[in-house]
Amino acid sequence: MTKHVIYWIFAVCLAMGLLLLMIGLADTVPNAGGQPHPEYPGMVIGADGAARLAHIGSLAFLFNSLLLTLVVGLCVLGVSERHRSRKFLAGMGGSWLLMLLIWWMMFSTHQEFLVMGETGYFMGFPIPTAWQMYGTWLGAIPLIVMYSYGFRTFIYTHEDEAEFDALLKHASRSSQQE
């Protein structure tokens, strides 16, 4: 399965393209881009949030879910097949699940706000915005940790370095003989 990552990435990109097409062809909402603020020139007031998401909300949710899948898939693709161990794939899967959980919390708390009209606050922001502000970067931390601490295990091992040094020496000798 890990040998065919590029096909999974292609499928995800194809699905994302189809979702974008569906979003583009969805019914439009009047003033979806907002309207001028009556008191502050240059400021725009957003239209009804629930109406804006009525036709595309689930599509947008799926699109961003696929985008997060694409990020993880590209990270997996960047690791040599021989280093895609169960430990590595488990870490990538855990990272992916954490990012999806954060995205779900961001989306679902926003939907709750649209239905109920009120929200709580966390560290100075409405809860959906707090998930976006704090959760988005938090979701990337496992990938950063895996890259930083797993660099010599998954990305560029000591054996890879020795092969590269040997290749450089061979290339240097070949260029000196010419």
PDB file of C-alpha atoms in Angstrom:
ATOM      1  CA  MET A   1       0.000   0.000   0.000  1.00  0.00           C
ATOM      2  CA  THR A   2       2.748   2.485   0.865  1.00  0.00           C
ATOM      3  CA  LYS A   3       4.278   1.922  -2.567  1.00  0.00           C
ATOM      4  CA  HIS A   4       1.242   3.468  -4.205  1.00  0.00           C
ATOM      5  CA  VAL A   5       1.094   6.730  -2.262  1.00  0.00           C
ATOM      6  CA  ILE A   6       1.238   8.760  -5.458  1.00  0.00           C
ATOM      7  CA  TYR A   7      -2.024   7.163  -6.646  1.00  0.00           C
ATOM      8  CA  TRP A   8      -3.721   8.037  -3.358  1.00  0.00           C
ATOM      9  CA  ILE A   9      -2.452  11.606  -3.719  1.00  0.00           C
ATOM     10  CA  PHE A  10      -3.790  11.744  -7.277  1.00  0.00           C
ATOM     11  CA  ALA A  11      -7.187  10.448  -6.106  1.00  0.00           C
ATOM     12  CA  VAL A  12      -7.315  13.062  -3.338  1.00  0.00           C
ATOM     13  CA  CYS A  13      -6.424  15.853  -5.792  1.00  0.00           C
ATOM     14  CA  LEU A  14      -9.049  14.600  -8.244  1.00  0.00           C
ATOM     15  CA  ALA A  15     -11.681  14.548  -5.496  1.00  0.00           C
ATOM     16  CA  MET A  16     -10.660  18.056  -4.419  1.00  0.00           C
ATOM     17  CA  GLY A  17     -11.043  19.258  -8.005  1.00  0.00           C
ATOM     18  CA  LEU A  18     -14.505  17.720  -8.242  1.00  0.00           C
ATOM     19  CA  LEU A  19     -15.512  19.334  -4.952  1.00  0.00           C
ATOM     20  CA  LEU A  20     -14.310  22.726  -6.191  1.00  0.00           C
ATOM     21  CA  LEU A  21     -16.359  22.245  -9.340  1.00  0.00           C
ATOM     22  CA  MET A  22     -19.418  21.355  -7.256  1.00  0.00           C
ATOM     23  CA  ILE A  23     -18.861  24.405  -5.035  1.00  0.00           C
ATOM     24  CA  GLY A  24     -18.520  26.624  -8.087  1.00  0.00           C
ATOM     25  CA  LEU A  25     -21.741  25.268  -9.579  1.00  0.00           C
ATOM     26  CA  ALA A  26     -23.746  25.451  -6.334  1.00  0.00           C
ATOM     27  CA  ASP A  27     -26.605  27.903  -5.959  1.00  0.00           C
ATOM     28  CA  THR A  28     -25.439  31.373  -5.039  1.00  0.00           C
ATOM     29  CA  VAL A  29     -26.644  33.419  -2.107  1.00  0.00           C
ATOM     30  CA  PRO A  30     -27.366  37.157  -2.427  1.00  0.00           C
ATOM     31  CA  ASN A  31     -24.583  39.263  -0.901  1.00  0.00           C
ATOM     32  CA  ALA A  32     -22.462  36.181  -0.182  1.00  0.00           C
ATOM     33  CA  GLY A  33     -19.366  38.360  -0.464  1.00  0.00           C
ATOM     34  CA  GLY A  34     -20.804  40.872   1.981  1.00  0.00           C
ATOM     35  CA  GLN A  35     -22.138  44.373   1.581  1.00  0.00           C
ATOM     36  CA  PRO A  36     -20.776  47.811   2.459  1.00  0.00           C
ATOM     37  CA  HIS A  37     -20.953  48.781   6.110  1.00  0.00           C
ATOM     38  CA  PRO A  38     -23.354  51.730   6.614  1.00  0.00           C
ATOM     39  CA  GLU A  39     -21.082  53.557   9.088  1.00  0.00           C
ATOM     40  CA  TYR A  40     -17.505  52.604   8.203  1.00  0.00           C
ATOM     41  CA  PRO A  41     -16.446  53.131   4.601  1.00  0.00           C
ATOM     42  CA  GLY A  42     -14.253  50.365   3.233  1.00  0.00           C
ATOM     43  CA  MET A  43     -15.593  47.846   5.745  1.00  0.00           C
ATOM     44  CA  VAL A  44     -17.795  44.979   4.573  1.00  0.00           C
ATOM     45  CA  ILE A  45     -20.589  43.307   6.540  1.00  0.00           C
ATOM     46  CA  GLY A  46     -20.957  39.606   5.931  1.00  0.00           C
ATOM     47  CA  ALA A  47     -24.281  38.208   4.867  1.00  0.00           C
ATOM     48  CA  ASP A  48     -26.148  35.484   6.759  1.00  0.00           C
ATOM     49  CA  GLY A  49     -23.552  32.804   7.559  1.00  0.00           C
ATOM     50  CA  ALA A  50     -26.032  29.928   7.603  1.00  0.00           C
ATOM     51  CA  ALA A  51     -27.379  30.931   4.188  1.00  0.00           C
ATOM     52  CA  ARG A  52     -23.863  31.168   2.757  1.00  0.00           C
ATOM     53  CA  LEU A  53     -23.065  27.630   3.905  1.00  0.00           C
ATOM     54  CA  ALA A  54     -26.455  26.092   3.098  1.00  0.00           C
ATOM     55  CA  HIS A  55     -25.388  24.816  -0.328  1.00  0.00           C
ATOM     56  CA  ILE A  56     -21.652  24.431   0.153  1.00  0.00           C
ATOM     57  CA  GLY A  57     -21.016  23.802   3.857  1.00  0.00           C
ATOM     58  CA  SER A  58     -20.640  20.027   3.619  1.00  0.00           C
ATOM     59  CA  LEU A  59     -18.623  20.372   0.405  1.00  0.00           C
ATOM     60  CA  ALA A  60     -16.280  22.864   2.077  1.00  0.00           C
ATOM     61  CA  PHE A  61     -15.898  20.529   5.051  1.00  0.00           C
ATOM     62  CA  LEU A  62     -15.000  17.634   2.756  1.00  0.00           C
ATOM     63  CA  PHE A  63     -12.617  19.800   0.738  1.00  0.00           C
ATOM     64  CA  ASN A  64     -10.609  20.858   3.789  1.00  0.00           C
ATOM     65  CA  SER A  65     -10.623  17.276   5.089  1.00  0.00           C
ATOM     66  CA  LEU A  66      -9.125  16.186   1.782  1.00  0.00           C
ATOM     67  CA  LEU A  67      -6.621  19.043   1.960  1.00  0.00           C
ATOM     68  CA  LEU A  68      -5.404  17.761   5.333  1.00  0.00           C
ATOM     69  CA  THR A  69      -5.245  14.260   3.830  1.00  0.00           C
ATOM     70  CA  LEU A  70      -3.161  15.662   0.986  1.00  0.00           C
ATOM     71  CA  VAL A  71      -0.722  17.299   3.422  1.00  0.00           C
ATOM     72  CA  VAL A  72      -0.154  13.997   5.203  1.00  0.00           C
ATOM     73  CA  GLY A  73       0.041  12.097   1.915  1.00  0.00           C
ATOM     74  CA  LEU A  74       2.728  14.461   0.617  1.00  0.00           C
ATOM     75  CA  CYS A  75       4.661  14.030   3.865  1.00  0.00           C
ATOM     76  CA  VAL A  76       4.507  10.254   3.425  1.00  0.00           C
ATOM     77  CA  LEU A  77       5.583  10.595  -0.208  1.00  0.00           C
ATOM     78  CA  GLY A  78       8.613  12.607   0.932  1.00  0.00           C
ATOM     79  CA  VAL A  79       9.912   9.624   2.912  1.00  0.00           C
ATOM     80  CA  SER A  80      11.716   6.836   1.096  1.00  0.00           C
ATOM     81  CA  GLU A  81       9.693   3.616   0.830  1.00  0.00           C
ATOM     82  CA  ARG A  82      12.273   1.702   2.844  1.00  0.00           C
ATOM     83  CA  HIS A  83      11.770   4.074   5.800  1.00  0.00           C
ATOM     84  CA  ARG A  84       7.942   3.945   5.814  1.00  0.00           C
ATOM     85  CA  SER A  85       7.778   1.688   8.843  1.00  0.00           C
ATOM     86  CA  ARG A  86       4.675   0.883  10.880  1.00  0.00           C
ATOM     87  CA  LYS A  87       5.924   3.359  13.488  1.00  0.00           C
ATOM     88  CA  PHE A  88       6.203   6.102  10.878  1.00  0.00           C
ATOM     89  CA  LEU A  89       2.799   5.348   9.351  1.00  0.00           C
ATOM     90  CA  ALA A  90       1.205   5.229  12.813  1.00  0.00           C
ATOM     91  CA  GLY A  91       2.662   8.661  13.577  1.00  0.00           C
ATOM     92  CA  MET A  92       1.404  10.049  10.294  1.00  0.00           C
ATOM     93  CA  GLY A  93      -2.019   8.512  10.888  1.00  0.00           C
ATOM     94  CA  GLY A  94      -2.152  10.005  14.377  1.00  0.00           C
ATOM     95  CA  SER A  95      -1.173  13.412  13.018  1.00  0.00           C
ATOM     96  CA  TRP A  96      -3.859  13.151  10.361  1.00  0.00           C
ATOM     97  CA  LEU A  97      -6.519  12.199  12.920  1.00  0.00           C
ATOM     98  CA  LEU A  98      -5.534  15.095  15.186  1.00  0.00           C
ATOM     99  CA  MET A  99      -5.757  17.570  12.300  1.00  0.00           C
ATOM    100  CA  LEU A 100      -9.159  16.173  11.298  1.00  0.00           C
ATOM    101  CA  LEU A 101     -10.391  16.419  14.890  1.00  0.00           C
ATOM    102  CA  ILE A 102      -9.334  20.061  15.094  1.00  0.00           C
ATOM    103  CA  TRP A 103     -10.957  20.806  11.735  1.00  0.00           C
ATOM    104  CA  TRP A 104     -14.150  19.047  12.895  1.00  0.00           C
ATOM    105  CA  MET A 105     -14.209  21.086  16.113  1.00  0.00           C
ATOM    106  CA  MET A 106     -13.669  24.324  14.204  1.00  0.00           C
ATOM    107  CA  PHE A 107     -16.431  23.530  11.722  1.00  0.00           C
ATOM    108  CA  SER A 108     -18.947  22.046  14.165  1.00  0.00           C
ATOM    109  CA  THR A 109     -18.616  24.838  16.739  1.00  0.00           C
ATOM    110  CA  HIS A 110     -19.158  27.369  13.946  1.00  0.00           C
ATOM    111  CA  GLN A 111     -22.260  25.449  12.842  1.00  0.00           C
ATOM    112  CA  GLU A 112     -23.513  25.487  16.449  1.00  0.00           C
ATOM    113  CA  PHE A 113     -23.017  29.254  16.536  1.00  0.00           C
ATOM    114  CA  LEU A 114     -24.995  29.667  13.305  1.00  0.00           C
ATOM    115  CA  VAL A 115     -27.880  27.614  14.706  1.00  0.00           C
ATOM    116  CA  MET A 116     -27.959  28.992  18.258  1.00  0.00           C
ATOM    117  CA  GLY A 117     -26.687  32.516  17.606  1.00  0.00           C
ATOM    118  CA  GLU A 118     -24.373  32.527  20.615  1.00  0.00           C
ATOM    119  CA  THR A 119     -21.012  31.080  21.530  1.00  0.00           C
ATOM    120  CA  GLY A 120     -18.628  30.888  24.419  1.00  0.00           C
ATOM    121  CA  TYR A 121     -15.149  32.381  24.454  1.00  0.00           C
ATOM    122  CA  PHE A 122     -11.735  30.807  24.914  1.00  0.00           C
ATOM    123  CA  MET A 123      -8.589  32.885  25.457  1.00  0.00           C
ATOM    124  CA  GLY A 124     -10.176  36.005  24.008  1.00  0.00           C
ATOM    125  CA  PHE A 125     -11.802  34.491  20.936  1.00  0.00           C
ATOM    126  CA  PRO A 126     -15.179  32.961  20.130  1.00  0.00           C
ATOM    127  CA  ILE A 127     -14.790  29.185  20.409  1.00  0.00           C
ATOM    128  CA  PRO A 128     -14.807  28.448  16.635  1.00  0.00           C
ATOM    129  CA  THR A 129     -12.208  31.161  16.097  1.00  0.00           C
ATOM    130  CA  ALA A 130     -10.163  29.859  19.029  1.00  0.00           C
ATOM    131  CA  TRP A 131     -10.103  26.416  17.404  1.00  0.00           C
ATOM    132  CA  GLN A 132      -8.835  28.078  14.246  1.00  0.00           C
ATOM    133  CA  MET A 133      -6.281  30.302  15.980  1.00  0.00           C
ATOM    134  CA  TYR A 134      -4.872  27.783  18.427  1.00  0.00           C
ATOM    135  CA  GLY A 135      -5.856  24.450  16.956  1.00  0.00           C
ATOM    136  CA  THR A 136      -4.530  24.878  13.431  1.00  0.00           C
ATOM    137  CA  TRP A 137      -0.906  25.315  14.483  1.00  0.00           C
ATOM    138  CA  LEU A 138      -1.350  22.769  17.272  1.00  0.00           C
ATOM    139  CA  GLY A 139      -2.403  20.182  14.692  1.00  0.00           C
ATOM    140  CA  ALA A 140       0.841  20.694  12.769  1.00  0.00           C
ATOM    141  CA  ILE A 141       3.080  20.097  15.787  1.00  0.00           C
ATOM    142  CA  PRO A 142       3.084  16.273  15.508  1.00  0.00           C
ATOM    143  CA  LEU A 143       4.330  16.525  11.915  1.00  0.00           C
ATOM    144  CA  ILE A 144       7.066  18.928  13.003  1.00  0.00           C
ATOM    145  CA  VAL A 145       8.057  16.661  15.895  1.00  0.00           C
ATOM    146  CA  MET A 146       8.137  13.613  13.632  1.00  0.00           C
ATOM    147  CA  TYR A 147      10.336  15.441  11.144  1.00  0.00           C
ATOM    148  CA  SER A 148      12.658  16.882  13.799  1.00  0.00           C
ATOM    149  CA  TYR A 149      13.096  13.852  16.017  1.00  0.00           C
ATOM    150  CA  GLY A 150      12.631  11.270  13.277  1.00  0.00           C
ATOM    151  CA  PHE A 151      14.935  12.928  10.763  1.00  0.00           C
ATOM    152  CA  ARG A 152      17.740  10.366  11.161  1.00  0.00           C
ATOM    153  CA  THR A 153      15.247   7.505  11.279  1.00  0.00           C
ATOM    154  CA  PHE A 154      12.859   8.358   8.457  1.00  0.00           C
ATOM    155  CA  ILE A 155      14.292  11.138   6.297  1.00  0.00           C
ATOM    156  CA  TYR A 156      18.094  11.031   6.074  1.00  0.00           C
ATOM    157  CA  THR A 157      19.660   8.084   7.862  1.00  0.00           C
ATOM    158  CA  HIS A 158      23.368   7.630   8.550  1.00  0.00           C
ATOM    159  CA  GLU A 159      23.405   5.014   5.753  1.00  0.00           C
ATOM    160  CA  ASP A 160      21.891   7.570   3.360  1.00  0.00           C
ATOM    161  CA  GLU A 161      24.572  10.053   4.365  1.00  0.00           C
ATOM    162  CA  ALA A 162      27.344   7.493   3.781  1.00  0.00           C
ATOM    163  CA  GLU A 163      25.923   6.670   0.324  1.00  0.00           C
ATOM    164  CA  PHE A 164      25.727  10.368  -0.518  1.00  0.00           C
ATOM    165  CA  ASP A 165      29.316  10.991   0.630  1.00  0.00           C
ATOM    166  CA  ALA A 166      30.513   8.038  -1.470  1.00  0.00           C
ATOM    167  CA  LEU A 167      28.637   9.429  -4.459  1.00  0.00           C
ATOM    168  CA  LEU A 168      30.261  12.835  -3.968  1.00  0.00           C
ATOM    169  CA  LYS A 169      33.741  11.266  -3.773  1.00  0.00           C
ATOM    170  CA  HIS A 170      33.088   9.242  -6.902  1.00  0.00           C
ATOM    171  CA  ALA A 171      31.818  12.314  -8.760  1.00  0.00           C
ATOM    172  CA  SER A 172      34.824  14.326  -7.584  1.00  0.00           C
ATOM    173  CA  ARG A 173      37.255  11.643  -8.805  1.00  0.00           C
ATOM    174  CA  SER A 174      35.429  11.357 -12.131  1.00  0.00           C
ATOM    175  CA  SER A 175      35.555  15.109 -12.736  1.00  0.00           C
ATOM    176  CA  GLN A 176      39.292  15.256 -11.888  1.00  0.00           C
ATOM    177  CA  GLN A 177      40.115  12.501 -14.395  1.00  0.00           C
ATOM    178  CA  GLU A 178      38.454  14.336 -17.268  1.00  0.00           C
TER     179      GLU A 178
END
